[in-house]
C-alpha cells in the first residue's frame, strides 16, 4: 500500500492534476477512504464498486416507506458514498488502478446518483426537482469528460458540487427528513434538500464552466 500522501498524489494524477487540498471536504473524504482501505487492502476494488451500487439502490426502498425509515435511507446513501471512495483507494493505493477501472468507477458513480434522485422522488420530492438534482449530479462530470476529449488535460479546481458534497447532501437530507418525520415535515425537508442541492449544482457547474472556458480558449 502507498502511504497516505503518496495515495493523495496518485489520486491527483488520476484526476487531471486536481489538488485534493483545495477542499477540506474532499481531502477529508479521501483521507477517510484511505484509512478504511488499509485494513482491507486485499479486497478487490470491483467488489467495493459493486457493493456501493447495490447499497445505493437499496436506499430507494426505505425512502419510499417514509417515516423513520428515511433515516436508514440516508445512512445507506452515506455508506454507498464511502464504498465508492473505498474502491478508488483500494485501486490507487494498492497499485491496481487502471483506465478500465477508472471508467467503470465513473459509470457506477452516475448510476448511484440516479438512485439518490429516485430516493428523493420516492420520499416525496416533486419529480421534476428530483430529476433536476440527478441531472446536476451528472453535468459537471460530463463537462469534464467532453473537455478532456477536446484536449483539456486538467479537470479544473474543485467546485462546491463535487462527489462528496452530493453524497453528503443526499444522505443528510434523507436522514434529516426521517428525524423530523414524526412532526409531519419529512416531505418538506426532502424537497428543501433537493432544492438546495440543485442550487449548489448550478453554482458548481458555473464554477467549472468558467474554468473550462478559459482552458478551452488557450
Coordinates of C-alpha atoms in Angstrom, one line a residue:
X1 CA 0.0 0.0 0.0
X2 CA 1.1 3.5 -0.7
X3 CA 1.4 6.0 2.1
X4 CA -1.5 8.4 2.6
X5 CA 0.5 11.3 1.0
X6 CA 1.5 9.0 -1.9
X7 CA -2.1 8.0 -2.4
X8 CA -3.3 11.6 -2.5
X9 CA -0.6 12.4 -5.0
X10 CA -1.6 9.4 -7.2
X11 CA -5.3 10.4 -6.8
X12 CA -4.4 13.8 -8.1
X13 CA -2.7 12.2 -11.1
X14 CA -5.7 10.2 -12.0
X15 CA -8.0 13.3 -11.7
X16 CA -6.2 15.6 -14.1
X17 CA -3.9 17.2 -11.5
X18 CA -6.6 18.3 -9.2
X19 CA -5.2 19.0 -5.7
X20 CA -7.4 17.5 -3.0
X21 CA -6.0 20.0 -0.6
X22 CA -8.1 22.7 -2.4
X23 CA -11.1 21.4 -0.5
X24 CA -11.2 20.4 3.1
X25 CA -14.3 18.2 2.4
X26 CA -12.6 16.3 -0.5
X27 CA -9.3 16.0 1.4
X28 CA -11.1 14.7 4.5
X29 CA -13.2 12.3 2.4
X30 CA -10.2 10.8 0.6
X31 CA -8.3 10.5 3.9
X32 CA -11.2 8.6 5.4
X33 CA -11.4 6.3 2.3
X34 CA -7.6 5.6 2.6
X35 CA -8.0 4.9 6.4
X36 CA -10.8 2.4 5.6
X37 CA -8.8 0.8 2.8
X38 CA -5.7 0.0 4.8
X39 CA -7.2 -2.9 6.9
X40 CA -8.9 -4.4 3.8
X41 CA -6.1 -3.9 1.3
X42 CA -6.6 -7.3 -0.2
X43 CA -10.3 -6.7 -1.1
X44 CA -10.9 -6.3 -4.8
X45 CA -11.8 -2.8 -5.8
X46 CA -14.5 -4.3 -8.1
X47 CA -16.2 -5.8 -5.0
X48 CA -16.4 -2.4 -3.3
X49 CA -17.7 -0.8 -6.5
X50 CA -20.5 -3.4 -6.8
X51 CA -21.4 -3.1 -3.2
X52 CA -21.6 0.7 -3.5
X53 CA -24.1 0.4 -6.3
X54 CA -26.2 -2.2 -4.5
X55 CA -26.3 -0.2 -1.3
X56 CA -27.3 3.0 -3.2
X57 CA -30.1 1.1 -4.9
X58 CA -31.2 -0.3 -1.6
X59 CA -31.7 3.3 -0.3
X60 CA -34.8 3.8 -2.5
X61 CA -36.9 1.2 -0.6
X62 CA -36.7 2.9 2.8
X63 CA -37.2 6.3 1.2
X64 CA -40.5 5.1 -0.3
X65 CA -41.5 3.6 3.0
X66 CA -41.2 7.1 4.6
X67 CA -41.3 8.0 8.2
X68 CA -38.4 6.9 10.4
X69 CA -37.3 4.6 7.5
X70 CA -35.8 7.7 5.9
X71 CA -33.0 7.6 8.5
X72 CA -32.0 4.2 7.1
X73 CA -32.2 5.6 3.6
X74 CA -29.8 8.4 4.5
X75 CA -27.4 6.0 6.1
X76 CA -27.4 3.8 3.1
X77 CA -26.6 6.8 0.8
X78 CA -23.7 7.7 3.0
X79 CA -22.4 4.1 3.1
X80 CA -22.7 3.9 -0.7
X81 CA -20.5 7.0 -1.0
X82 CA -17.9 5.6 1.3
X83 CA -17.8 2.3 -0.6
X84 CA -17.4 4.3 -3.8
X85 CA -14.4 6.1 -2.3
X86 CA -13.1 2.9 -0.9
X87 CA -12.8 1.2 -4.3
X88 CA -10.7 4.1 -5.6
X89 CA -8.5 4.0 -2.5
X90 CA -8.0 0.2 -2.9
X91 CA -7.2 0.6 -6.6
X92 CA -4.9 3.6 -6.4
X93 CA -3.1 2.9 -3.0
X94 CA -2.8 -0.8 -3.8
X95 CA -1.3 -0.2 -7.2
X96 CA -4.2 -1.8 -9.0
X97 CA -5.6 1.4 -10.8
X98 CA -6.3 1.0 -14.5
X99 CA -8.1 3.0 -17.1
X100 CA -10.8 0.4 -17.4
X101 CA -11.4 0.5 -13.6
X102 CA -11.4 4.3 -13.7
X103 CA -14.1 4.4 -16.4
X104 CA -16.2 1.7 -14.6
X105 CA -16.0 3.6 -11.4
X106 CA -17.2 6.8 -13.0
X107 CA -20.1 4.9 -14.7
X108 CA -21.1 3.4 -11.3
X109 CA -21.0 6.8 -9.7
X110 CA -23.5 8.1 -12.2
X111 CA -25.8 5.1 -11.5
X112 CA -25.6 5.7 -7.8
X113 CA -26.6 9.3 -8.3
X114 CA -29.7 8.1 -10.2
X115 CA -30.5 6.1 -7.1
X116 CA -30.2 9.2 -5.0
X117 CA -32.5 11.1 -7.2
X118 CA -35.0 8.2 -7.1
X119 CA -34.8 8.2 -3.3
X120 CA -35.7 11.9 -3.2
X121 CA -38.7 11.3 -5.5
X122 CA -39.8 8.2 -3.5
X123 CA -39.6 10.3 -0.3
X124 CA -42.0 12.9 -1.7
X125 CA -39.9 15.5 -3.6
X126 CA -41.5 16.7 -6.9
X127 CA -40.4 14.5 -9.8
X128 CA -39.0 17.5 -11.8
X129 CA -36.9 18.6 -8.8
X130 CA -35.6 15.1 -8.2
X131 CA -34.8 14.8 -11.9
X132 CA -33.0 18.2 -11.8
X133 CA -30.9 17.0 -8.8
X134 CA -29.9 13.9 -10.7
X135 CA -29.1 15.8 -13.9
X136 CA -26.9 18.3 -12.0
X137 CA -25.0 15.4 -10.4
X138 CA -24.2 14.2 -13.9
X139 CA -23.5 17.5 -15.6
X140 CA -20.1 18.5 -14.1
X141 CA -18.5 15.1 -14.8
X142 CA -20.0 15.1 -18.3
X143 CA -18.5 18.6 -19.0
X144 CA -15.1 17.4 -17.7
X145 CA -15.2 14.3 -19.9
X146 CA -16.1 16.3 -23.0
X147 CA -13.4 18.9 -22.2
X148 CA -10.9 16.0 -21.9
X149 CA -11.9 14.8 -25.4
X150 CA -11.3 18.3 -26.6
X151 CA -7.7 18.2 -25.3
X152 CA -8.0 19.7 -21.8
X153 CA -5.7 17.7 -19.6
X154 CA -6.7 19.5 -16.3
X155 CA -10.1 18.9 -14.7
X156 CA -10.2 22.3 -13.1
X157 CA -10.2 23.4 -9.5
X158 CA -12.6 21.7 -7.0
X159 CA -16.1 23.3 -7.0
X160 CA -18.8 23.4 -4.4
X161 CA -20.5 20.4 -6.1
X162 CA -18.1 17.6 -6.1
X163 CA -18.9 13.9 -5.4
X164 CA -18.6 14.1 -1.6
X165 CA -20.9 17.1 -1.5
X166 CA -23.5 15.3 -3.5
X167 CA -23.4 12.2 -1.2
X168 CA -23.5 14.3 1.9
X169 CA -26.4 16.4 0.6
X170 CA -28.5 13.4 -0.3
X171 CA -27.6 11.4 2.8
X172 CA -28.2 14.3 5.3
X173 CA -31.4 15.4 3.6
X174 CA -33.0 11.9 3.7
X175 CA -31.7 11.2 7.2
X176 CA -32.8 14.6 8.5
X177 CA -36.3 14.0 7.0
X178 CA -36.5 10.8 8.9
X179 CA -35.6 12.5 12.2
X180 CA -38.5 15.1 11.8
X181 CA -40.9 12.6 10.2
X182 CA -42.9 12.5 13.4
X183 CA -43.6 16.2 13.0
X184 CA -45.1 15.7 9.6
X185 CA -42.2 17.6 7.9
X186 CA -40.5 14.8 6.0
X187 CA -41.7 15.8 2.5
X188 CA -40.8 19.5 3.2
X189 CA -37.3 18.6 4.3
X190 CA -36.7 16.3 1.3
X191 CA -38.0 18.9 -1.1
X192 CA -35.9 21.7 0.5
X193 CA -32.8 19.5 0.5
X194 CA -33.3 18.6 -3.2
X195 CA -33.7 22.3 -4.0
X196 CA -30.5 23.3 -2.1
X197 CA -28.7 20.5 -3.9
X198 CA -29.9 21.9 -7.2
X199 CA -28.7 25.3 -6.2
X200 CA -25.3 24.0 -5.3
X201 CA -25.3 22.1 -8.6
X202 CA -25.9 25.2 -10.6
X203 CA -23.2 27.2 -8.7
X204 CA -20.7 24.3 -9.0
X205 CA -21.4 23.8 -12.7
X206 CA -21.0 27.6 -13.3
X207 CA -17.6 27.5 -11.5
X208 CA -16.5 24.6 -13.6
X209 CA -17.8 26.2 -16.8
X210 CA -15.7 29.3 -16.2
X211 CA -12.6 27.3 -15.6
X212 CA -13.1 25.1 -18.6
X213 CA -13.9 28.1 -20.9
X214 CA -10.5 29.5 -20.0
X215 CA -8.8 26.2 -20.6
X216 CA -10.5 25.7 -24.0
X217 CA -9.6 29.3 -25.1
X218 CA -5.9 28.6 -24.7

